[in-house]
XYZ file of C-alpha atoms in Angstrom:
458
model
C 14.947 16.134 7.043
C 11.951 14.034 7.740
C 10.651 16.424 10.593
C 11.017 19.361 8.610
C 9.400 18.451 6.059
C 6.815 16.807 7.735
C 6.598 20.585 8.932
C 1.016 -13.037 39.138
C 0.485 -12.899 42.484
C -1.869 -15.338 44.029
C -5.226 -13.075 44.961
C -7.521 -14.043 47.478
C -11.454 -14.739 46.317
C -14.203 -13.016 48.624
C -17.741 -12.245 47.837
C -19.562 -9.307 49.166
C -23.250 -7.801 48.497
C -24.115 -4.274 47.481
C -25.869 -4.037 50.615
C -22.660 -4.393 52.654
C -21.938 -1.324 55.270
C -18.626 -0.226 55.307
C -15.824 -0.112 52.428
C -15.752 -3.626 51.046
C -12.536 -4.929 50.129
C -11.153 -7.812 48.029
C -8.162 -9.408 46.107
C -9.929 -11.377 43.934
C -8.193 -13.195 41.369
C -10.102 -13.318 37.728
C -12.455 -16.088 36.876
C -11.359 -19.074 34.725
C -12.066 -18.757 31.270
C -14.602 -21.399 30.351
C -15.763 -22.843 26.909
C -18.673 -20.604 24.983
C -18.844 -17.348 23.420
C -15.388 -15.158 23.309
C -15.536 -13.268 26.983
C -14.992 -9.438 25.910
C -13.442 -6.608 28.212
C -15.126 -7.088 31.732
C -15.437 -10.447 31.470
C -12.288 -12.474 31.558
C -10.147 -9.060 32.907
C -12.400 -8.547 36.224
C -13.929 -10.718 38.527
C -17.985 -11.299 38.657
C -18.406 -10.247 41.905
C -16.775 -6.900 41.195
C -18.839 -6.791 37.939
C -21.910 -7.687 39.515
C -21.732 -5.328 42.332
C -21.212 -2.440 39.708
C -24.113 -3.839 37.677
C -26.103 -3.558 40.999
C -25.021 0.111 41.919
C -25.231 1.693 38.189
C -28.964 0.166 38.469
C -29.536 1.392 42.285
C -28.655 5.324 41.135
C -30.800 5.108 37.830
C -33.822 3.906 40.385
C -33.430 6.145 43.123
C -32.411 9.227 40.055
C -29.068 10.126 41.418
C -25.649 9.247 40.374
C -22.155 7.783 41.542
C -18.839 6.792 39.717
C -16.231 3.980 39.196
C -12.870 4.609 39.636
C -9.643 2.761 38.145
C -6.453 3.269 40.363
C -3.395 1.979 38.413
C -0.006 1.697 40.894
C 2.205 2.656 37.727
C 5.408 1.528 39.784
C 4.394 -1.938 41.084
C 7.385 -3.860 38.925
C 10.024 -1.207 40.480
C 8.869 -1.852 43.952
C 8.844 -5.725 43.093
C 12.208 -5.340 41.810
C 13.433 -3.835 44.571
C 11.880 -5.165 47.468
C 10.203 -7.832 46.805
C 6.839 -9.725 46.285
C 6.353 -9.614 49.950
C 7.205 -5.567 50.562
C 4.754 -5.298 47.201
C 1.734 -7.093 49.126
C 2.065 -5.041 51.749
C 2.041 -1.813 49.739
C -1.168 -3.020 48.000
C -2.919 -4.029 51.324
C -2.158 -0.802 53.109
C -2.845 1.704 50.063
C -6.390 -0.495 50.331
C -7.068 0.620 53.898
C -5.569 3.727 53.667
C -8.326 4.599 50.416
C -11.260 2.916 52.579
C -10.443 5.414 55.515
C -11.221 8.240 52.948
C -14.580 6.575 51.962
C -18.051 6.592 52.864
C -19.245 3.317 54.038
C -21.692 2.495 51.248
C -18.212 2.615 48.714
C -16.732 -0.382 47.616
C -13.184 -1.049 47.188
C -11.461 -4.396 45.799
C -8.270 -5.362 43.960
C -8.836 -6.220 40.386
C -5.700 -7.019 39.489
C -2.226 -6.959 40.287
C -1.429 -3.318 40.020
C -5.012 -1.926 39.857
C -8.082 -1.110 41.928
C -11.663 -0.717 41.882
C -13.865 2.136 43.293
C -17.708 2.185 43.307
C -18.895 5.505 44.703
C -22.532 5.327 45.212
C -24.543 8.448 45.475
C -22.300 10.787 44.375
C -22.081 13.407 42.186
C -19.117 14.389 39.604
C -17.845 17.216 41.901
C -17.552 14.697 44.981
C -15.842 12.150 42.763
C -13.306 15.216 41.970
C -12.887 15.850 45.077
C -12.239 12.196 46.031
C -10.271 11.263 43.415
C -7.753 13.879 44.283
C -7.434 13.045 48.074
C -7.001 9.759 46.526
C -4.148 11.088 44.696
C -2.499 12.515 47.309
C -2.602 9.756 49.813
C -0.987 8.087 46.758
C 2.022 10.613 46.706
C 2.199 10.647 50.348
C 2.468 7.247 50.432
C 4.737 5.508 53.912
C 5.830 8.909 54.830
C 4.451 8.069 58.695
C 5.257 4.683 58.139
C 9.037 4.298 59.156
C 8.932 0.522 58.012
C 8.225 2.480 53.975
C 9.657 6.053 54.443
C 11.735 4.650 51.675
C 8.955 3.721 49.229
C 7.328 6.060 46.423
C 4.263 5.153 44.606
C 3.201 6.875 41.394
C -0.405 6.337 40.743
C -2.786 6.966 37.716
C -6.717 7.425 38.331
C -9.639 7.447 35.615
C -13.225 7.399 36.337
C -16.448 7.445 34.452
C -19.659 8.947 36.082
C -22.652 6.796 35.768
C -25.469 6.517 34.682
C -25.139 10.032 32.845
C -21.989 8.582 31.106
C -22.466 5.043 31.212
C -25.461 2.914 32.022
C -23.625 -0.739 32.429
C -20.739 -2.376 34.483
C -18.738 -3.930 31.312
C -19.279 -0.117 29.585
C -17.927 1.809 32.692
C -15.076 -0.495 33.168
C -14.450 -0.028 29.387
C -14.741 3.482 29.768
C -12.947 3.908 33.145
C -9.916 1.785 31.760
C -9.645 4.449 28.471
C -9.605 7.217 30.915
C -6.816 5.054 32.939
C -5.110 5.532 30.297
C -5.447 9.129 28.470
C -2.657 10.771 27.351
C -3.995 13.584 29.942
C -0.764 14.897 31.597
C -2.727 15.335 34.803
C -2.663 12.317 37.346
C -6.573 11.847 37.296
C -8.406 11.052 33.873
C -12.422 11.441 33.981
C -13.869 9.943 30.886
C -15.166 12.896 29.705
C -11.770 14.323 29.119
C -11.501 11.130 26.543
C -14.120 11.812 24.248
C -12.278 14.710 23.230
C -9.931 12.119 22.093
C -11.448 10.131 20.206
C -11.898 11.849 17.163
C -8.037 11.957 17.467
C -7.729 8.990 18.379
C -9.853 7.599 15.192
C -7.410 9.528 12.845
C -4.550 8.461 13.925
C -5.304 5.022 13.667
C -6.494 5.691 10.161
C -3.599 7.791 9.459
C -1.522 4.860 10.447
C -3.621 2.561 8.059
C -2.881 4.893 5.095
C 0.590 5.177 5.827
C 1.232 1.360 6.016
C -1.362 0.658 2.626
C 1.591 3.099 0.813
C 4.588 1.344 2.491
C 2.700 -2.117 1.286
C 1.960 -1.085 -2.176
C 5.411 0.641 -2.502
C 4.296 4.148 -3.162
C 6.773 5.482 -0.778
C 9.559 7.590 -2.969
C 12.475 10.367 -1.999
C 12.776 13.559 -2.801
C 16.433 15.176 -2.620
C 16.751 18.928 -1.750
C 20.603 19.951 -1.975
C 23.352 21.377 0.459
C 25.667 24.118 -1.169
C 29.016 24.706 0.195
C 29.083 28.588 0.908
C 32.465 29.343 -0.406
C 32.056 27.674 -3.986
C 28.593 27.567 -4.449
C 28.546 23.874 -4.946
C 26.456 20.906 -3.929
C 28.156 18.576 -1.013
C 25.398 16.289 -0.689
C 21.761 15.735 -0.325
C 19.119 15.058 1.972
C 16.295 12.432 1.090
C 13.149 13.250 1.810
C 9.855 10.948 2.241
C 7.251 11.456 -0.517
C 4.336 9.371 -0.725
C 2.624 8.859 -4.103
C -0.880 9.352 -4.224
C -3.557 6.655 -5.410
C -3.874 9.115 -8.277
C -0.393 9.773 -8.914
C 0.113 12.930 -7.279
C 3.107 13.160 -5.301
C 3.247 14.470 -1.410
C 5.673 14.846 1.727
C 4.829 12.398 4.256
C 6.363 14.040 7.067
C 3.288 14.553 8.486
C 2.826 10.471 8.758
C 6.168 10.339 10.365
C 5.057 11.618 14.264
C 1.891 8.667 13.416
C 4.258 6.473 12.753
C 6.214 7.048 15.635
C 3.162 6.667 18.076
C 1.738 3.366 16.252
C 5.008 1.543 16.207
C 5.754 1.676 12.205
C 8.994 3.664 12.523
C 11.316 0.673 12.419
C 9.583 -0.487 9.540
C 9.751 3.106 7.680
C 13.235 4.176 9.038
C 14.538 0.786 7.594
C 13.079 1.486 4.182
C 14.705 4.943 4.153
C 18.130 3.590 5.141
C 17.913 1.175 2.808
C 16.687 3.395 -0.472
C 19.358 5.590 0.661
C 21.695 2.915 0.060
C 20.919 1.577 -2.774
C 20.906 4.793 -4.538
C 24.617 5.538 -3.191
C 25.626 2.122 -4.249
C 24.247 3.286 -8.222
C 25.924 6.870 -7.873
C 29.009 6.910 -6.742
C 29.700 10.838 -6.928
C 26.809 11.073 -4.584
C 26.573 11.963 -1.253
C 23.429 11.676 0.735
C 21.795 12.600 4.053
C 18.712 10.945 5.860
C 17.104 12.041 9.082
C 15.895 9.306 11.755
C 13.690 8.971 14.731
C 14.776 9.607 18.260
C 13.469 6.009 18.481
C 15.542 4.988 15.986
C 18.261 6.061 17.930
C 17.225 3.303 20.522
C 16.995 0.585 18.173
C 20.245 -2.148 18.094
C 18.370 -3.892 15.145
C 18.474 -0.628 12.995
C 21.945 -0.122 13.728
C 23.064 -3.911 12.943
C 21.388 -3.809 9.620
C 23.008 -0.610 8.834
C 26.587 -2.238 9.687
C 24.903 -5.248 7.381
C 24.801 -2.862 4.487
C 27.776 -0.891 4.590
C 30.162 -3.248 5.402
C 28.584 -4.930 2.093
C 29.678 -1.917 -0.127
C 32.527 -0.108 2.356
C 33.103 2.382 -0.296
C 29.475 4.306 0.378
C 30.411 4.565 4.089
C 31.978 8.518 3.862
C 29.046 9.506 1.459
C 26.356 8.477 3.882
C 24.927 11.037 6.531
C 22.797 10.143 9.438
C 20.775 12.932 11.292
C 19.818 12.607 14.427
C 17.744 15.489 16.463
C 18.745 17.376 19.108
C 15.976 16.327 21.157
C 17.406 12.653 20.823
C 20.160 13.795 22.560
C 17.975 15.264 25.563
C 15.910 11.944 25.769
C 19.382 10.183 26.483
C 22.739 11.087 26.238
C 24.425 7.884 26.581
C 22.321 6.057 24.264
C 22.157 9.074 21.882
C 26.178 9.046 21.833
C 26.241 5.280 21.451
C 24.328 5.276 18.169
C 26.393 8.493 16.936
C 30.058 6.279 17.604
C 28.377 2.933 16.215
C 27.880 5.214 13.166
C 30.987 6.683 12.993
C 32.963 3.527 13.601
C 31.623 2.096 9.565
C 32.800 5.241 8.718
C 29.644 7.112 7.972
C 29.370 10.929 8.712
C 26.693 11.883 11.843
C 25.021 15.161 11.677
C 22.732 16.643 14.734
C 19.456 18.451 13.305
C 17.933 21.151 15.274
C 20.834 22.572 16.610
C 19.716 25.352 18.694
C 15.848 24.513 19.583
C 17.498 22.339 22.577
C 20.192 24.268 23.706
C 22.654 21.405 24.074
C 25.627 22.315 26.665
C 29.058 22.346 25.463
C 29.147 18.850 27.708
C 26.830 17.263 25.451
C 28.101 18.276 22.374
C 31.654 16.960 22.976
C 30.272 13.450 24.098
C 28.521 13.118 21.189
C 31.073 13.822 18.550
C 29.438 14.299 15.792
C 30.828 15.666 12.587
C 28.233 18.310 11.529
C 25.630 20.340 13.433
C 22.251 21.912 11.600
C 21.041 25.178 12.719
C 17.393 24.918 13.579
C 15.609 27.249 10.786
C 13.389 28.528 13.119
C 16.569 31.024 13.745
C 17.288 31.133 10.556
C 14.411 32.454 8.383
C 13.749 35.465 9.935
C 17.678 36.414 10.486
C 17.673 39.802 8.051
C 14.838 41.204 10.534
C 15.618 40.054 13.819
C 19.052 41.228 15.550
C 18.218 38.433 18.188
C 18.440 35.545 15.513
C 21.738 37.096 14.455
C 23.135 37.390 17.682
C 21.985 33.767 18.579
C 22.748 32.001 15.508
C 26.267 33.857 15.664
C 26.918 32.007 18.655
C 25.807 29.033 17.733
C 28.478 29.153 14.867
C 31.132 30.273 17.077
C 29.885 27.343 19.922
C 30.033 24.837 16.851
C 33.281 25.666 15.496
C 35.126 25.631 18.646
C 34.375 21.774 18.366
C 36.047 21.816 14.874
C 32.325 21.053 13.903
C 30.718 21.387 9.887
C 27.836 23.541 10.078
C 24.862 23.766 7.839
C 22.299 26.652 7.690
C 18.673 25.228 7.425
C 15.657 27.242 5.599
C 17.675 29.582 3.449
C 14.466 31.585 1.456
C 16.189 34.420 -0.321
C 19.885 35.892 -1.646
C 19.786 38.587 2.080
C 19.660 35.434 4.343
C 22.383 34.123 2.130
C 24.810 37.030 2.404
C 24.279 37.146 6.175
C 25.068 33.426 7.177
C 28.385 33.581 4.267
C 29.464 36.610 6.452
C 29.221 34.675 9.811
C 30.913 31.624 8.328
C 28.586 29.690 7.927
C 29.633 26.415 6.058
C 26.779 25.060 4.256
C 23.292 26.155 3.224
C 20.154 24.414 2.649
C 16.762 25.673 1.151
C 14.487 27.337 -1.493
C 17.086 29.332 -2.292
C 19.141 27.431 -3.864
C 16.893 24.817 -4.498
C 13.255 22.750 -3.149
C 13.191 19.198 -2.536
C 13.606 17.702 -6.265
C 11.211 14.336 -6.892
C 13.580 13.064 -9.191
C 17.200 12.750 -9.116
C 19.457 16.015 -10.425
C 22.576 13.640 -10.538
C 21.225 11.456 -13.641
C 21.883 13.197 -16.719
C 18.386 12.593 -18.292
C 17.073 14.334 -15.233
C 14.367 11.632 -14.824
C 12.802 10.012 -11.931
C 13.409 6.738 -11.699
C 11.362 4.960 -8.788
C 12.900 2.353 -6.410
């Protein structure tokens, strides 16, 4: 398995100096784009009064030598509230979550709608506790949203905030909006992002994106290969099938899992692409072997994708004959992210007559419920339980009832990370159905099936 291994709404223009007293508030719509230079972030996005008035205030605190922040507020729910609603009931939300923020300023801030779904702040003169502090009475006016308001008791808003402090973080307007937008937008599970907490990031950040590059160069030059680790049948000793592994070949030759690439993948949007590739390999290969039997492991996106699942039924229904040789994986954590969807893709499967097998077992604690809607035909035992089974009566205990919760459903099992002969005896004795590991044998890069035992690329 692939994880394993890879252990417009029209806005009203108003202008407004820095000099104003009291919260200043606007829906300005952004500026036409004229002929010239390209217009980068904070140009085109954001009006030039809002820009200018920032410009102004980051220049005011550097003269007088204190400090203030900008704040993004994102309403993350805008489109539900439209859908539900209305444009009219969405206005209305806007305008009063406006007022309701300027009655929690000070009346040198500035507040003004920069676009659809997002506000401004400009605190002047403050420093990054205040801006803390405000941000998270911001918040909670947010989640507290209409509840005195009888004409939106029935309205919730969900609301993001990031900020940037300036000028120790940021010493221009197009810079803090720049910077104030990536903290909009952190991965941060809490509801308010400060910039700082994204420069943590970006080192991340820079190697994913890289990562991402290095997988797709491989995928491009077609250094992307399988590896096949077997599954023995405990009461003969024989290999059933195998599972394909991803291996990425070096620029040197050298030959490596790229499960690690697969969660990158995932995150930049190249799963379809890879997943596809692996689906496809995999058939090809049973379409040359035909005493062959092989298992592949997919995304949980995967699991969500109709065009996956039509070029699948392309395939098979090409060569029929590969259909009860062919395994699909899917995780148990698929099944948690939805169960409908989850058991839609397992019967789609199953109706071409391939065999569906859920990885994981265990590490999700799926109900009895969800295991009979999905139907699948074989269930994994996460190795996590496995591995340490000889030393820990807890793993026996649980993976015993696992076996017995599986079989109930008339389910295949397979044993996952099977090291040594003592792990062996243990899961035979339970009743365990298949194995899979080092034991009996590590993922081979080339295939055992051909009799000249050599690996052939494609």
């Amino acid at each position: 398995m692939f994880h394993q291994e890879r252990q417009s709404v029209p806005q009203e223009s108003a202008s407004h100096s820095a000099s104003h007293k009291g919260p200043i508030v606007s829906e300005n719509s952004p500026p036409e784009v004229k002929s010239g230079p390209p217009v980068y972030p904070g140009g085109e996005f954001y009006s030039a009064d809002f820009i200018n008035v920032l410009e102004k205030s980051i220049q005011q605190v550097i003269d007088e030598h204190t400090s203030g922040a900008l704040l993004l507020v994102s309403v993350n729910n805008l489109s539900m509230i439209i859908n539900a609603y209305g444009h009219d009931t969405s206005e209305i939300v806007i305008h009063d979550l406006i007022k309701m923020i300027e009655a929690l300023l000070s009346p040198d801030d500035i507040v003004q709608r920069l676009q659809r779904d997002q506000l401004g702040i400009i605190l002047a003169n403050r420093y990054p506790e205040d801006t803390l502090a405000i941000a998270q009475r911001i918040h909670n006016t947010i989640q507290n949203f209409g509840r005195d308001n009888f004409a939106t008791a029935g309205l919730y808003i969900i609301g993001t905030i990031g900020s940037v402090n300036f000028p120790t973080e940021t010493a221009g307007a197009h810079d803090a909006l720049d910077k104030a937008y990536v903290a909009l937008h952190s991965q941060q599970s809490s509801p308010h992002h400060t910039f700082d907490m994204t420069r943590r990031e970006a080192d991340h950040c820079r190697q994913q994106m890289g990562l991402a590059n290095y997988l797709f160069k491989a995928y491009k030059e077609k250094r992307l290969r399988l590896a096949y680790q077997p599954i023995i049948e405990s009461k003969t000793g024989k290999t059933m099938h195998y599972e394909a592994l991803l291996r990425l070949i070096g620029q040197t030759g050298k030959i490596s899992s790229a499960g690690a690439l697969i969660p990158v993948a995932e995150k930049m949007g190249m799963i379809d692409i890879i997943d596809t590739m692996v689906m496809e390999m995999v058939i090809e290969e049973l379409r040359n072997a035909p005493n062959v039997s092989i298992a592949f492991n997919v995304s949980n996106m995967t699991t969500e994708n109709a065009l996956w699942l039509e070029k699948l039924s392309q395939l098979v229904k090409e060569t029929p004959e590969i259909a009860p040789r062919l395994i699909v994986e899917i995780t148990e954590t698929a099944v948690h992210r939805d169960l409908r969807r989850t058991a839609f893709f397992v019967a789609s499967i199953q109706s071409l007559g391939c065999l569906v097998a859920l990885d994981d077992f265990g590490s999700g604690y799926t109900s009895f419920r969800q295991l009979k809607a999905l139907s699948v035909d074989i269930v994994k035992i996460d190795g996590v339980f496995i591995k340490d089974i000889a030393q820990s009566a807890d793993n026996r205990f649980f993976v015993k009832t696992l076996l017995d919760f599986a079989q109930a459903f008339g389910l295949e099992t397979v044993a996952e990370f099977v090291e040594n002969g003592e792990i062996a005896k243990i899961l035979m004795e339970m009743g365990i159905n298949y194995m899979q590991g080092y034991y009996f044998g590590k993922p081979a890069n080339y295939r055992e099936w051909l009799s000249e035992g050599e690996y052939k690329g494609g």
